[in-house]
Amino acid sequence: MISLLAGLDKALSRLLVMLVAAIVICVCWQVLSRYVTQTPSAYSEEIARFLLIWLGILGSAYAYRTGAHLGLDLLVNQLPKLLRRRIEMLVHILVLTFSLAVMVVGGICLMALAIDPGQYSSAMEVNMAWVYAALPISGSLMAFYALAALFIPVEEEQ
């Protein structure tokens, strides 16, 4: 299980790096095509927007896994170790519940809404369900990471 987590962490971090690189390339192309060739690209702005959506949503799963999310732990750090661990478990349970109920189920419902009437992006004519797919994917990752945090002690992972 720990090796699966390590592999997933590595794959997700590489994917996030590739998304950032793709955004940089896309935006650079947009600037070059607009100011150098005087013919702005019709697709690069929309591609960059969709990549940014995927980056932000998948990045939230990675930030949760690495503990990089913003948190107010001033009070929690003052508590005894056992109570602090119970509060951390409660937080992981809340994250698990949120990620399954809102991100996975809600994301799938959002995808279904985009597929049924055929909601397409304006420039590239891409079905918006592909863009919305970031929600259930990231929610599944967050749920998996929350389960791992609940059942695998931090000491075992390191």
PDB file of N, CA, C and O in Angstrom, residues 47-95:
ATOM      1  N   ILE A  47      -7.306  26.648 -24.132  1.00  0.00           N
ATOM      2  CA  ILE A  47      -6.498  25.518 -23.666  1.00  0.00           C
ATOM      3  C   ILE A  47      -5.842  25.859 -22.331  1.00  0.00           C
ATOM      4  O   ILE A  47      -5.860  25.054 -21.398  1.00  0.00           O
ATOM      5  N   ALA A  48      -5.274  27.059 -22.239  1.00  0.00           N
ATOM      6  CA  ALA A  48      -4.625  27.480 -20.998  1.00  0.00           C
ATOM      7  C   ALA A  48      -5.634  27.525 -19.849  1.00  0.00           C
ATOM      8  O   ALA A  48      -5.324  27.130 -18.716  1.00  0.00           O
ATOM      9  N   ARG A  49      -6.843  27.986 -20.117  1.00  0.00           N
ATOM     10  CA  ARG A  49      -7.882  28.039 -19.085  1.00  0.00           C
ATOM     11  C   ARG A  49      -8.246  26.638 -18.599  1.00  0.00           C
ATOM     12  O   ARG A  49      -8.333  26.390 -17.395  1.00  0.00           O
ATOM     13  N   PHE A  50      -8.425  25.715 -19.518  1.00  0.00           N
ATOM     14  CA  PHE A  50      -8.773  24.350 -19.138  1.00  0.00           C
ATOM     15  C   PHE A  50      -7.632  23.661 -18.396  1.00  0.00           C
ATOM     16  O   PHE A  50      -7.851  22.919 -17.431  1.00  0.00           O
ATOM     17  N   LEU A  51      -6.404  23.912 -18.837  1.00  0.00           N
ATOM     18  CA  LEU A  51      -5.251  23.351 -18.134  1.00  0.00           C
ATOM     19  C   LEU A  51      -5.146  23.911 -16.720  1.00  0.00           C
ATOM     20  O   LEU A  51      -4.796  23.188 -15.782  1.00  0.00           O
ATOM     21  N   LEU A  52      -5.450  25.194 -16.562  1.00  0.00           N
ATOM     22  CA  LEU A  52      -5.411  25.808 -15.240  1.00  0.00           C
ATOM     23  C   LEU A  52      -6.473  25.211 -14.318  1.00  0.00           C
ATOM     24  O   LEU A  52      -6.230  25.012 -13.124  1.00  0.00           O
ATOM     25  N   ILE A  53      -7.630  24.911 -14.863  1.00  0.00           N
ATOM     26  CA  ILE A  53      -8.678  24.258 -14.065  1.00  0.00           C
ATOM     27  C   ILE A  53      -8.186  22.897 -13.584  1.00  0.00           C
ATOM     28  O   ILE A  53      -8.288  22.564 -12.393  1.00  0.00           O
ATOM     29  N   TRP A  54      -7.644  22.106 -14.494  1.00  0.00           N
ATOM     30  CA  TRP A  54      -7.141  20.779 -14.118  1.00  0.00           C
ATOM     31  C   TRP A  54      -5.996  20.904 -13.116  1.00  0.00           C
ATOM     32  O   TRP A  54      -5.918  20.135 -12.156  1.00  0.00           O
ATOM     33  N   LEU A  55      -5.110  21.859 -13.334  1.00  0.00           N
ATOM     34  CA  LEU A  55      -3.975  22.058 -12.436  1.00  0.00           C
ATOM     35  C   LEU A  55      -4.454  22.408 -11.033  1.00  0.00           C
ATOM     36  O   LEU A  55      -3.975  21.855 -10.037  1.00  0.00           O
ATOM     37  N   GLY A  56      -5.397  23.333 -10.927  1.00  0.00           N
ATOM     38  CA  GLY A  56      -5.883  23.750  -9.619  1.00  0.00           C
ATOM     39  C   GLY A  56      -6.605  22.645  -8.879  1.00  0.00           C
ATOM     40  O   GLY A  56      -6.406  22.439  -7.673  1.00  0.00           O
ATOM     41  N   ILE A  57      -7.431  21.892  -9.590  1.00  0.00           N
ATOM     42  CA  ILE A  57      -8.222  20.864  -8.921  1.00  0.00           C
ATOM     43  C   ILE A  57      -7.366  19.653  -8.576  1.00  0.00           C
ATOM     44  O   ILE A  57      -7.455  19.118  -7.468  1.00  0.00           O
ATOM     45  N   LEU A  58      -6.527  19.200  -9.507  1.00  0.00           N
ATOM     46  CA  LEU A  58      -5.622  18.088  -9.178  1.00  0.00           C
ATOM     47  C   LEU A  58      -4.571  18.524  -8.162  1.00  0.00           C
ATOM     48  O   LEU A  58      -4.152  17.732  -7.318  1.00  0.00           O
ATOM     49  N   GLY A  59      -4.163  19.778  -8.257  1.00  0.00           N
ATOM     50  CA  GLY A  59      -3.201  20.304  -7.287  1.00  0.00           C
ATOM     51  C   GLY A  59      -3.749  20.321  -5.871  1.00  0.00           C
ATOM     52  O   GLY A  59      -2.997  20.170  -4.903  1.00  0.00           O
ATOM     53  N   SER A  60      -5.051  20.475  -5.729  1.00  0.00           N
ATOM     54  CA  SER A  60      -5.646  20.441  -4.387  1.00  0.00           C
ATOM     55  C   SER A  60      -5.514  19.052  -3.772  1.00  0.00           C
ATOM     56  O   SER A  60      -5.280  18.929  -2.565  1.00  0.00           O
ATOM     57  N   ALA A  61      -5.628  18.006  -4.571  1.00  0.00           N
ATOM     58  CA  ALA A  61      -5.429  16.650  -4.062  1.00  0.00           C
ATOM     59  C   ALA A  61      -3.978  16.450  -3.629  1.00  0.00           C
ATOM     60  O   ALA A  61      -3.697  15.872  -2.576  1.00  0.00           O
ATOM     61  N   TYR A  62      -3.056  16.947  -4.440  1.00  0.00           N
ATOM     62  CA  TYR A  62      -1.640  16.825  -4.099  1.00  0.00           C
ATOM     63  C   TYR A  62      -1.303  17.652  -2.854  1.00  0.00           C
ATOM     64  O   TYR A  62      -0.543  17.206  -1.993  1.00  0.00           O
ATOM     65  N   ALA A  63      -1.871  18.843  -2.758  1.00  0.00           N
ATOM     66  CA  ALA A  63      -1.633  19.681  -1.581  1.00  0.00           C
ATOM     67  C   ALA A  63      -2.189  19.028  -0.327  1.00  0.00           C
ATOM     68  O   ALA A  63      -1.579  19.085   0.743  1.00  0.00           O
ATOM     69  N   TYR A  64      -3.341  18.374  -0.443  1.00  0.00           N
ATOM     70  CA  TYR A  64      -3.900  17.663   0.700  1.00  0.00           C
ATOM     71  C   TYR A  64      -2.978  16.526   1.122  1.00  0.00           C
ATOM     72  O   TYR A  64      -2.710  16.327   2.307  1.00  0.00           O
ATOM     73  N   ARG A  65      -2.477  15.804   0.164  1.00  0.00           N
ATOM     74  CA  ARG A  65      -1.587  14.669   0.447  1.00  0.00           C
ATOM     75  C   ARG A  65      -0.315  15.129   1.141  1.00  0.00           C
ATOM     76  O   ARG A  65       0.161  14.493   2.072  1.00  0.00           O
ATOM     77  N   THR A  66       0.256  16.234   0.695  1.00  0.00           N
ATOM     78  CA  THR A  66       1.528  16.697   1.245  1.00  0.00           C
ATOM     79  C   THR A  66       1.357  17.614   2.455  1.00  0.00           C
ATOM     80  O   THR A  66       2.352  18.061   3.018  1.00  0.00           O
ATOM     81  N   GLY A  67       0.119  17.909   2.830  1.00  0.00           N
ATOM     82  CA  GLY A  67      -0.120  18.783   3.976  1.00  0.00           C
ATOM     83  C   GLY A  67       0.149  20.242   3.674  1.00  0.00           C
ATOM     84  O   GLY A  67       0.436  21.026   4.579  1.00  0.00           O
ATOM     85  N   ALA A  68       0.060  20.622   2.413  1.00  0.00           N
ATOM     86  CA  ALA A  68       0.372  21.995   2.007  1.00  0.00           C
ATOM     87  C   ALA A  68      -0.848  22.907   1.980  1.00  0.00           C
ATOM     88  O   ALA A  68      -0.714  24.090   1.689  1.00  0.00           O
ATOM     89  N   HIS A  69      -2.029  22.383   2.264  1.00  0.00           N
ATOM     90  CA  HIS A  69      -3.219  23.236   2.307  1.00  0.00           C
ATOM     91  C   HIS A  69      -3.129  24.205   3.473  1.00  0.00           C
ATOM     92  O   HIS A  69      -2.547  23.897   4.518  1.00  0.00           O
ATOM     93  N   LEU A  70      -3.726  25.350   3.295  1.00  0.00           N
ATOM     94  CA  LEU A  70      -3.764  26.349   4.339  1.00  0.00           C
ATOM     95  C   LEU A  70      -4.566  25.802   5.510  1.00  0.00           C
ATOM     96  O   LEU A  70      -5.638  25.239   5.335  1.00  0.00           O
ATOM     97  N   GLY A  71      -4.036  25.943   6.686  1.00  0.00           N
ATOM     98  CA  GLY A  71      -4.751  25.466   7.866  1.00  0.00           C
ATOM     99  C   GLY A  71      -4.393  26.292   9.090  1.00  0.00           C
ATOM    100  O   GLY A  71      -3.285  26.806   9.209  1.00  0.00           O
ATOM    101  N   LEU A  72      -5.350  26.415   9.981  1.00  0.00           N
ATOM    102  CA  LEU A  72      -5.116  27.111  11.242  1.00  0.00           C
ATOM    103  C   LEU A  72      -4.934  26.053  12.317  1.00  0.00           C
ATOM    104  O   LEU A  72      -5.903  25.502  12.834  1.00  0.00           O
ATOM    105  N   ASP A  73      -3.688  25.769  12.632  1.00  0.00           N
ATOM    106  CA  ASP A  73      -3.412  24.710  13.597  1.00  0.00           C
ATOM    107  C   ASP A  73      -2.815  25.243  14.901  1.00  0.00           C
ATOM    108  O   ASP A  73      -2.254  24.485  15.675  1.00  0.00           O
ATOM    109  N   LEU A  74      -2.964  26.526  15.119  1.00  0.00           N
ATOM    110  CA  LEU A  74      -2.415  27.145  16.327  1.00  0.00           C
ATOM    111  C   LEU A  74      -3.011  26.512  17.573  1.00  0.00           C
ATOM    112  O   LEU A  74      -2.289  26.122  18.497  1.00  0.00           O
ATOM    113  N   LEU A  75      -4.327  26.363  17.607  1.00  0.00           N
ATOM    114  CA  LEU A  75      -4.991  25.764  18.756  1.00  0.00           C
ATOM    115  C   LEU A  75      -4.718  24.269  18.840  1.00  0.00           C
ATOM    116  O   LEU A  75      -4.441  23.740  19.919  1.00  0.00           O
ATOM    117  N   VAL A  76      -4.773  23.601  17.706  1.00  0.00           N
ATOM    118  CA  VAL A  76      -4.601  22.146  17.685  1.00  0.00           C
ATOM    119  C   VAL A  76      -3.201  21.761  18.145  1.00  0.00           C
ATOM    120  O   VAL A  76      -3.027  20.754  18.847  1.00  0.00           O
ATOM    121  N   ASN A  77      -2.204  22.542  17.803  1.00  0.00           N
ATOM    122  CA  ASN A  77      -0.830  22.226  18.211  1.00  0.00           C
ATOM    123  C   ASN A  77      -0.622  22.333  19.719  1.00  0.00           C
ATOM    124  O   ASN A  77       0.331  21.765  20.244  1.00  0.00           O
ATOM    125  N   GLN A  78      -1.492  23.044  20.406  1.00  0.00           N
ATOM    126  CA  GLN A  78      -1.380  23.190  21.857  1.00  0.00           C
ATOM    127  C   GLN A  78      -2.034  22.037  22.616  1.00  0.00           C
ATOM    128  O   GLN A  78      -1.870  21.916  23.822  1.00  0.00           O
ATOM    129  N   LEU A  79      -2.768  21.193  21.925  1.00  0.00           N
ATOM    130  CA  LEU A  79      -3.496  20.092  22.559  1.00  0.00           C
ATOM    131  C   LEU A  79      -2.576  18.901  22.802  1.00  0.00           C
ATOM    132  O   LEU A  79      -1.540  18.763  22.146  1.00  0.00           O
ATOM    133  N   PRO A  80      -2.975  18.024  23.726  1.00  0.00           N
ATOM    134  CA  PRO A  80      -2.197  16.798  23.936  1.00  0.00           C
ATOM    135  C   PRO A  80      -2.173  15.944  22.664  1.00  0.00           C
ATOM    136  O   PRO A  80      -3.072  16.032  21.815  1.00  0.00           O
ATOM    137  N   LYS A  81      -1.155  15.097  22.552  1.00  0.00           N
ATOM    138  CA  LYS A  81      -0.927  14.336  21.325  1.00  0.00           C
ATOM    139  C   LYS A  81      -2.117  13.448  20.955  1.00  0.00           C
ATOM    140  O   LYS A  81      -2.484  13.364  19.779  1.00  0.00           O
ATOM    141  N   LEU A  82      -2.732  12.791  21.907  1.00  0.00           N
ATOM    142  CA  LEU A  82      -3.859  11.899  21.619  1.00  0.00           C
ATOM    143  C   LEU A  82      -5.051  12.686  21.074  1.00  0.00           C
ATOM    144  O   LEU A  82      -5.668  12.292  20.083  1.00  0.00           O
ATOM    145  N   LEU A  83      -5.371  13.809  21.698  1.00  0.00           N
ATOM    146  CA  LEU A  83      -6.486  14.638  21.234  1.00  0.00           C
ATOM    147  C   LEU A  83      -6.180  15.233  19.866  1.00  0.00           C
ATOM    148  O   LEU A  83      -7.061  15.300  18.996  1.00  0.00           O
ATOM    149  N   ARG A  84      -4.934  15.629  19.651  1.00  0.00           N
ATOM    150  CA  ARG A  84      -4.529  16.167  18.348  1.00  0.00           C
ATOM    151  C   ARG A  84      -4.709  15.099  17.261  1.00  0.00           C
ATOM    152  O   ARG A  84      -5.202  15.394  16.182  1.00  0.00           O
ATOM    153  N   ARG A  85      -4.321  13.875  17.562  1.00  0.00           N
ATOM    154  CA  ARG A  85      -4.472  12.786  16.582  1.00  0.00           C
ATOM    155  C   ARG A  85      -5.951  12.524  16.278  1.00  0.00           C
ATOM    156  O   ARG A  85      -6.314  12.278  15.126  1.00  0.00           O
ATOM    157  N   ARG A  86      -6.804  12.601  17.277  1.00  0.00           N
ATOM    158  CA  ARG A  86      -8.245  12.398  17.047  1.00  0.00           C
ATOM    159  C   ARG A  86      -8.843  13.511  16.190  1.00  0.00           C
ATOM    160  O   ARG A  86      -9.686  13.253  15.338  1.00  0.00           O
ATOM    161  N   ILE A  87      -8.394  14.729  16.410  1.00  0.00           N
ATOM    162  CA  ILE A  87      -8.877  15.848  15.592  1.00  0.00           C
ATOM    163  C   ILE A  87      -8.392  15.672  14.149  1.00  0.00           C
ATOM    164  O   ILE A  87      -9.149  15.907  13.197  1.00  0.00           O
ATOM    165  N   GLU A  88      -7.149  15.238  13.988  1.00  0.00           N
ATOM    166  CA  GLU A  88      -6.640  14.979  12.641  1.00  0.00           C
ATOM    167  C   GLU A  88      -7.454  13.882  11.957  1.00  0.00           C
ATOM    168  O   GLU A  88      -7.748  13.974  10.763  1.00  0.00           O
ATOM    169  N   MET A  89      -7.831  12.849  12.686  1.00  0.00           N
ATOM    170  CA  MET A  89      -8.654  11.783  12.118  1.00  0.00           C
ATOM    171  C   MET A  89     -10.025  12.321  11.722  1.00  0.00           C
ATOM    172  O   MET A  89     -10.556  11.960  10.671  1.00  0.00           O
ATOM    173  N   LEU A  90     -10.603  13.186  12.558  1.00  0.00           N
ATOM    174  CA  LEU A  90     -11.884  13.795  12.229  1.00  0.00           C
ATOM    175  C   LEU A  90     -11.781  14.621  10.946  1.00  0.00           C
ATOM    176  O   LEU A  90     -12.661  14.564  10.084  1.00  0.00           O
ATOM    177  N   VAL A  91     -10.688  15.355  10.812  1.00  0.00           N
ATOM    178  CA  VAL A  91     -10.475  16.156   9.598  1.00  0.00           C
ATOM    179  C   VAL A  91     -10.381  15.246   8.375  1.00  0.00           C
ATOM    180  O   VAL A  91     -10.979  15.536   7.335  1.00  0.00           O
ATOM    181  N   HIS A  92      -9.668  14.135   8.495  1.00  0.00           N
ATOM    182  CA  HIS A  92      -9.557  13.207   7.367  1.00  0.00           C
ATOM    183  C   HIS A  92     -10.913  12.589   7.023  1.00  0.00           C
ATOM    184  O   HIS A  92     -11.220  12.388   5.839  1.00  0.00           O
ATOM    185  N   ILE A  93     -11.722  12.318   8.020  1.00  0.00           N
ATOM    186  CA  ILE A  93     -13.071  11.790   7.768  1.00  0.00           C
ATOM    187  C   ILE A  93     -13.926  12.837   7.061  1.00  0.00           C
ATOM    188  O   ILE A  93     -14.667  12.515   6.124  1.00  0.00           O
ATOM    189  N   LEU A  94     -13.810  14.094   7.476  1.00  0.00           N
ATOM    190  CA  LEU A  94     -14.557  15.168   6.815  1.00  0.00           C
ATOM    191  C   LEU A  94     -14.094  15.356   5.370  1.00  0.00           C
ATOM    192  O   LEU A  94     -14.916  15.563   4.468  1.00  0.00           O
ATOM    193  N   VAL A  95     -12.793  15.271   5.148  1.00  0.00           N
ATOM    194  CA  VAL A  95     -12.267  15.378   3.788  1.00  0.00           C
ATOM    195  C   VAL A  95     -12.764  14.213   2.946  1.00  0.00           C
ATOM    196  O   VAL A  95     -13.161  14.396   1.784  1.00  0.00           O
TER     197      VAL A  95
END
